[in-house]
Amino acid sequence: MSAVMITRKVRKWEKLPGKNTFCCDGRVMMARQKGVFYLTMFLIIGTCSLFFAFECPYLAVHLSPAIPVFAALLFLFVMAMLLRTSFSDPGVLPRALPEEASFIEMEIEAANVNVPAGQRPPPRIRNVQINNQIVKLKYCYTCKIFRPPRASHCSICDNCVDRFDHHCPWVGNCVGKRNYRYFYLFTMSLSLLTIYIFTFDIVHVLLVCFFTLWSVVGLTGFHTYLISLNQTTNEDIKGSWSGKNRVQNPYSHKNIIKNCCEVLCGPTYPSVLDRRGLMLEDISPSVTPAAPSSSNPTPQTTKTTAPLIPNEHTPDDTHKSIAASAEESPSPREERSPVSKVPPLASPETDAETSLAKDKAH
């Protein structure tokens, strides 16, 4: 029996922890709960389909053909921003490797040596200074890392997200550092599309547009307020930079235009997950049976082992060799059985007969 270890190359997204789902060989990343996302697409596509089917022909003939063209362009922009927000990496932070996690644990234990026995150890935090303001970095017990500033752990996706804003079920993904601007552009363009359809279509989709108008426009106004302060939804809910704590927002430039430019026009940050990178995976070893020595297997009653010293035989091998030699060596009877070609010894009678025969020949 021999064990064969097999390794194969896999994409890193196949082994990433968390509760995200991946499609298209890791290019598409979403949360597992996608039911509300499908409802969002149904509402947008359904409302616009009714508008294009019943109202646009009349508006194109009696008012202007530019009305349905502008509505189509706005609809395509809304769908592009929705898919960009839903299918992109929001800024998930990779978890610590086992070696890194053990090193961090050693550092924390070394810092808590002076804590008396029975007393609760202090919280695992680190302090950093940002714009002359002390910011605490909290330790994530799931990802085994100290989270960067403004990062938080999403309980739905089970991952730490950089500059975490919130988890939006309507887009089926977290909203964070890498897709917040697309989320805001989606809500703003959807508000414009809703107002546009509501203006020209008051009869057929009045009820849908009424509820959508208040919810989407209100959400857009709320995020516009957050962007002007350079603040996230998570920080606003927790009151991280509220006046009651007497802590100022260290990320705000104290200027609405600068804050909006940083959030909406800043650089696009690359993903740190390397989802489509390759890694080696060890497959469980497969045991291959040894080939039988003879066609007629014999029952194994004793277990023999190979000799440790070369040219040395085990007791079983000596018995087998003795038996084999005994089978190969012929018996004494078999040695005498072949007829000898040597003529028999001559007797007096035969000598006389041979001499007479020679005289006659002469």
Coordinates of C-alpha atoms in Angstrom, one line a residue:
M1 CA 0.0 0.0 0.0
S2 CA 1.4 3.4 -1.0
A3 CA 0.0 6.9 -0.4
V4 CA 0.2 9.4 -3.2
M5 CA -0.1 13.2 -2.4
I6 CA -1.8 15.2 -5.1
T7 CA -1.8 19.0 -5.5
R8 CA -3.8 21.1 -7.8
K9 CA -4.1 24.8 -8.6
V10 CA -7.2 26.7 -7.5
R11 CA -8.3 30.3 -7.5
K12 CA -8.1 32.1 -4.2
W13 CA -11.8 33.1 -4.3
E14 CA -12.7 29.4 -3.9
K15 CA -11.0 29.3 -0.5
L16 CA -11.8 32.8 0.8
P17 CA -13.7 32.7 4.1
G18 CA -16.9 34.6 4.7
K19 CA -20.4 34.5 3.4
N20 CA -19.9 36.0 0.0
T21 CA -20.7 34.3 -3.3
F22 CA -18.6 34.6 -6.4
C23 CA -19.5 34.2 -10.1
C24 CA -17.7 34.4 -13.4
D25 CA -14.5 32.9 -12.0
G26 CA -14.3 35.4 -9.1
R27 CA -15.0 38.6 -11.1
V28 CA -18.5 39.0 -9.6
M29 CA -18.7 39.3 -5.8
M30 CA -22.0 39.5 -3.9
A31 CA -23.7 38.7 -0.6
R32 CA -25.6 35.4 -0.3
Q33 CA -29.0 37.1 0.3
K34 CA -29.8 38.3 -3.2
G35 CA -33.6 38.2 -3.1
V36 CA -34.1 41.9 -2.5
F37 CA -31.6 42.7 -5.2
Y38 CA -33.7 40.8 -7.7
L39 CA -36.8 42.8 -6.4
T40 CA -34.9 46.0 -7.1
M41 CA -34.1 45.1 -10.6
F42 CA -37.8 44.0 -11.2
L43 CA -39.2 47.3 -9.9
I44 CA -36.8 49.4 -12.0
I45 CA -37.1 47.4 -15.2
G46 CA -40.9 46.9 -14.8
T47 CA -41.6 50.6 -14.2
C48 CA -39.4 51.7 -17.1
S49 CA -40.9 49.1 -19.4
L50 CA -44.4 50.4 -18.7
F51 CA -43.2 53.9 -19.4
F52 CA -41.5 53.0 -22.7
A53 CA -44.4 50.8 -23.8
F54 CA -47.4 53.2 -23.1
E55 CA -46.1 56.7 -22.7
C56 CA -43.0 57.1 -24.9
P57 CA -44.8 56.6 -28.3
Y58 CA -47.3 59.4 -27.5
L59 CA -44.6 61.7 -26.0
A60 CA -42.2 61.1 -29.0
V61 CA -45.0 62.1 -31.5
H62 CA -46.7 65.0 -29.8
L63 CA -43.9 66.5 -27.7
S64 CA -40.3 65.5 -28.7
P65 CA -38.4 62.4 -29.6
A66 CA -35.7 63.5 -27.2
I67 CA -37.9 62.5 -24.2
P68 CA -37.7 58.7 -24.7
V69 CA -34.0 59.0 -25.8
F70 CA -33.1 60.8 -22.6
A71 CA -35.1 58.4 -20.5
A72 CA -33.3 55.4 -22.2
L73 CA -29.9 56.9 -21.5
L74 CA -30.8 57.6 -17.9
F75 CA -32.2 54.0 -17.5
L76 CA -29.0 52.5 -18.8
F77 CA -26.9 54.7 -16.5
V78 CA -29.0 53.6 -13.5
M79 CA -28.6 49.9 -14.4
A80 CA -24.9 50.3 -14.9
M81 CA -24.4 51.9 -11.5
L82 CA -26.6 49.3 -9.8
L83 CA -24.6 46.4 -11.3
R84 CA -21.3 48.1 -10.6
T85 CA -22.3 48.5 -6.9
S86 CA -23.6 45.0 -6.6
F87 CA -20.9 43.0 -8.4
S88 CA -17.8 44.8 -7.1
D89 CA -15.6 44.2 -4.0
P90 CA -16.7 46.8 -1.4
G91 CA -13.3 46.8 0.2
V92 CA -13.1 43.4 2.1
L93 CA -10.0 43.1 4.2
P94 CA -8.2 39.7 4.1
R95 CA -8.1 37.8 7.3
A96 CA -4.8 37.2 9.1
L97 CA -2.8 34.1 8.3
P98 CA -2.3 31.5 11.1
E99 CA 1.3 32.8 11.6
E100 CA 0.2 36.4 11.7
A101 CA -2.7 35.6 14.1
S102 CA -0.4 33.8 16.5
F103 CA 2.1 36.7 16.4
I104 CA -0.6 39.2 17.3
E105 CA -1.8 36.9 20.1
M106 CA 1.7 36.8 21.5
E107 CA 2.0 40.6 21.4
I108 CA -1.3 40.9 23.2
E109 CA -0.4 38.3 25.9
A110 CA 2.9 40.0 26.4
A111 CA 1.1 43.4 27.0
N112 CA -1.3 41.8 29.5
V113 CA 1.4 40.1 31.7
N114 CA 0.9 42.7 34.5
V115 CA -2.8 42.1 34.7
P116 CA -3.6 40.4 38.0
A117 CA -5.1 36.9 38.0
G118 CA -8.9 36.9 38.0
Q119 CA -9.1 40.4 36.6
R120 CA -10.6 41.0 33.2
P121 CA -7.9 42.0 30.6
P122 CA -8.2 45.4 28.9
P123 CA -9.9 45.7 25.6
R124 CA -7.8 44.9 22.5
I125 CA -7.4 48.3 21.0
R126 CA -4.6 50.4 19.5
N127 CA -4.4 54.2 19.3
V128 CA -3.3 56.0 16.2
Q129 CA -3.2 59.7 15.5
I130 CA -5.0 61.2 12.4
N131 CA -5.0 64.9 11.9
N132 CA -4.1 65.5 15.6
Q133 CA -7.0 63.3 16.7
I134 CA -6.6 60.0 18.5
V135 CA -8.5 57.2 16.7
K136 CA -8.9 53.7 18.2
L137 CA -8.2 50.6 16.2
K138 CA -10.4 47.7 17.4
Y139 CA -9.4 44.1 17.2
C140 CA -11.6 41.7 15.2
Y141 CA -11.9 38.3 16.9
T142 CA -13.2 36.8 13.6
C143 CA -10.6 38.1 11.2
K144 CA -7.8 38.2 13.8
I145 CA -6.7 41.7 12.7
F146 CA -6.7 45.2 14.1
R147 CA -9.2 46.9 11.8
P148 CA -8.0 50.0 10.0
P149 CA -9.7 53.4 10.8
R150 CA -13.4 53.5 9.7
A151 CA -13.5 49.7 9.0
S152 CA -16.1 47.5 10.5
H153 CA -17.1 43.8 10.5
C154 CA -20.3 43.1 8.5
S155 CA -22.3 40.4 10.3
I156 CA -24.2 39.5 7.1
C157 CA -21.1 39.0 4.8
D158 CA -18.9 37.9 7.8
N159 CA -16.0 40.1 6.6
C160 CA -14.3 43.2 7.7
V161 CA -14.9 46.1 5.1
D162 CA -12.7 49.1 4.8
R163 CA -14.6 52.4 5.3
F164 CA -17.7 50.4 6.0
D165 CA -20.9 52.5 5.3
H166 CA -23.7 49.9 5.6
H167 CA -24.9 46.6 4.2
C168 CA -27.6 47.4 1.6
P169 CA -30.0 44.5 0.8
W170 CA -31.4 46.5 -2.2
V171 CA -28.1 46.2 -4.0
G172 CA -27.2 42.8 -2.5
N173 CA -23.8 43.8 -1.2
C174 CA -22.0 45.9 1.3
V175 CA -21.3 49.5 0.6
G176 CA -17.7 50.5 1.5
K177 CA -14.6 52.1 0.3
R178 CA -14.5 50.7 -3.2
N179 CA -18.1 51.0 -4.3
Y180 CA -19.6 53.9 -2.2
R181 CA -19.4 56.4 -5.1
Y182 CA -21.2 54.0 -7.4
F183 CA -23.9 53.5 -4.8
Y184 CA -24.4 57.3 -4.5
L185 CA -24.5 57.7 -8.3
F186 CA -27.0 54.9 -8.4
T187 CA -29.3 56.5 -5.9
M188 CA -29.0 60.0 -7.4
S189 CA -29.6 58.8 -11.0
L190 CA -32.5 56.6 -9.8
S191 CA -34.0 59.7 -8.2
L192 CA -33.7 61.6 -11.4
L193 CA -35.2 58.8 -13.4
T194 CA -38.1 58.5 -10.9
I195 CA -38.8 62.2 -11.1
Y196 CA -38.6 62.2 -14.9
I197 CA -41.1 59.3 -15.2
F198 CA -43.3 60.8 -12.6
T199 CA -43.4 64.1 -14.5
F200 CA -44.6 62.5 -17.8
D201 CA -46.5 59.5 -16.5
I202 CA -49.0 60.4 -13.8
V203 CA -51.7 58.0 -14.8
H204 CA -50.2 54.5 -15.3
V205 CA -47.5 54.2 -12.7
L206 CA -48.6 56.8 -10.2
L207 CA -48.6 54.5 -7.2
V208 CA -45.2 53.0 -7.9
C209 CA -43.6 56.3 -8.6
F210 CA -45.1 57.8 -5.4
F211 CA -43.5 55.3 -3.0
T212 CA -40.3 55.1 -5.0
L213 CA -40.0 58.9 -5.1
W214 CA -40.2 59.4 -1.4
S215 CA -37.8 56.5 -0.5
V216 CA -35.2 57.0 -3.2
V217 CA -35.1 60.8 -3.1
G218 CA -35.0 60.7 0.7
L219 CA -32.1 58.2 0.6
T220 CA -30.2 60.3 -1.9
G221 CA -30.7 63.4 0.3
F222 CA -29.4 61.6 3.4
H223 CA -26.3 60.4 1.6
T224 CA -25.7 63.8 0.2
Y225 CA -25.7 65.1 3.8
L226 CA -23.2 62.4 4.8
I227 CA -20.9 63.2 1.9
S228 CA -20.8 66.9 2.7
L229 CA -19.6 65.9 6.2
N230 CA -17.3 63.1 4.9
Q231 CA -19.0 60.7 7.2
T232 CA -20.4 57.2 6.8
T233 CA -23.8 55.8 7.8
N234 CA -22.1 53.5 10.4
E235 CA -20.5 56.5 12.0
D236 CA -23.7 58.5 11.9
I237 CA -25.7 55.8 13.6
K238 CA -23.1 55.2 16.3
G239 CA -22.6 58.9 16.9
S240 CA -18.8 58.6 16.5
W241 CA -18.3 62.3 15.7
S242 CA -21.3 63.8 17.4
G243 CA -21.0 66.8 19.7
K244 CA -21.9 64.9 22.8
N245 CA -18.5 63.1 22.7
R246 CA -16.7 66.3 22.0
V247 CA -14.8 64.5 19.3
Q248 CA -14.3 66.1 15.9
N249 CA -14.3 64.2 12.7
P250 CA -10.6 63.9 11.7
Y251 CA -11.5 63.0 8.2
S252 CA -13.5 66.1 7.4
H253 CA -11.8 69.0 5.6
K254 CA -14.3 71.5 7.1
N255 CA -15.3 72.3 3.5
I256 CA -18.3 70.8 1.7
I257 CA -16.7 71.0 -1.8
K258 CA -13.5 69.3 -0.6
N259 CA -15.4 66.6 1.2
C260 CA -17.5 65.9 -1.9
C261 CA -14.4 65.9 -4.2
E262 CA -12.6 63.4 -1.9
V263 CA -15.6 61.0 -1.8
L264 CA -16.8 61.2 -5.4
C265 CA -13.7 62.2 -7.3
G266 CA -10.9 60.5 -5.3
P267 CA -8.8 57.6 -6.7
T268 CA -10.2 54.2 -7.2
Y269 CA -8.6 51.9 -4.8
P270 CA -7.6 48.4 -5.9
S271 CA -8.9 45.3 -4.3
V272 CA -6.6 43.7 -1.7
L273 CA -8.2 40.2 -1.9
D274 CA -6.5 39.1 -5.2
R275 CA -9.6 36.9 -5.8
R276 CA -8.4 35.5 -9.1
G277 CA -4.9 34.7 -7.9
L278 CA -3.7 31.1 -8.0
M279 CA -2.8 28.9 -5.0
L280 CA -1.9 25.3 -4.5
E281 CA -4.3 23.0 -2.7
D282 CA -3.3 19.6 -1.2
I283 CA -5.8 16.9 -2.0
S284 CA -6.3 14.0 0.5
P285 CA -3.8 11.2 -0.3
S286 CA -5.1 8.2 -2.2
V287 CA -3.9 4.8 -1.2
T288 CA -3.0 2.5 -4.1
P289 CA -2.8 -1.3 -3.5
A290 CA 0.4 -3.1 -4.5
A291 CA 0.2 -5.5 -7.5
P292 CA -0.2 -9.2 -6.5
S293 CA 3.0 -11.4 -7.1
S294 CA 1.1 -14.4 -8.4
S295 CA -2.2 -15.2 -10.1
N296 CA -3.3 -17.5 -7.3
P297 CA -3.3 -15.5 -4.1
T298 CA -2.4 -17.4 -1.0
P299 CA -3.9 -16.7 2.4
Q300 CA -1.6 -14.5 4.5
T301 CA -1.1 -16.1 7.8
T302 CA 2.1 -14.4 8.8
K303 CA 3.4 -10.9 8.1
T304 CA 6.9 -10.8 6.6
T305 CA 9.1 -7.7 6.4
A306 CA 11.9 -6.9 4.1
P307 CA 15.4 -7.4 5.5
L308 CA 17.2 -4.4 6.9
I309 CA 20.6 -5.7 5.7
P310 CA 21.2 -6.4 2.0
N311 CA 21.5 -10.0 0.9
E312 CA 19.9 -11.1 4.2
H313 CA 16.9 -13.4 4.2
T314 CA 14.1 -13.7 6.7
P315 CA 13.2 -17.1 8.2
D316 CA 10.2 -17.3 5.9
D317 CA 12.4 -16.7 2.9
T318 CA 14.8 -19.5 3.9
H319 CA 12.0 -21.9 4.2
K320 CA 10.7 -20.9 0.8
S321 CA 14.2 -21.2 -0.7
I322 CA 14.8 -24.6 0.8
A323 CA 11.4 -25.8 -0.6
A324 CA 12.2 -24.4 -4.0
S325 CA 15.6 -26.0 -4.1
A326 CA 14.1 -29.3 -3.1
E327 CA 11.6 -29.1 -5.9
E328 CA 14.2 -28.2 -8.5
S329 CA 16.9 -30.9 -7.5
P330 CA 16.1 -34.3 -9.1
S331 CA 15.8 -37.5 -7.0
P332 CA 18.4 -40.3 -7.1
R333 CA 16.0 -42.5 -9.0
E334 CA 15.5 -39.8 -11.6
E335 CA 19.2 -39.5 -12.1
R336 CA 19.6 -43.2 -12.9
S337 CA 16.5 -43.4 -15.1
P338 CA 18.0 -42.2 -18.4
V339 CA 19.4 -45.0 -20.6
S340 CA 23.2 -44.8 -21.0
K341 CA 24.6 -44.8 -24.5
V342 CA 27.8 -46.8 -23.4
P343 CA 27.7 -50.3 -24.7
P344 CA 27.4 -53.1 -22.2
L345 CA 30.5 -55.0 -21.0
A346 CA 31.5 -57.9 -23.5
S347 CA 31.1 -61.5 -22.4
P348 CA 33.1 -64.5 -23.7
E349 CA 30.2 -65.6 -26.0
T350 CA 29.9 -62.3 -27.6
D351 CA 33.7 -62.1 -28.2
A352 CA 33.7 -65.4 -30.1
E353 CA 30.8 -64.3 -32.3
T354 CA 32.4 -61.0 -33.2
S355 CA 35.8 -62.7 -34.1
L356 CA 34.0 -65.2 -36.4
A357 CA 32.2 -62.4 -38.1
K358 CA 35.5 -60.6 -38.8
D359 CA 37.1 -63.8 -40.3
K360 CA 34.2 -64.2 -42.7
A361 CA 34.4 -60.7 -43.8
H362 CA 38.1 -61.1 -44.7

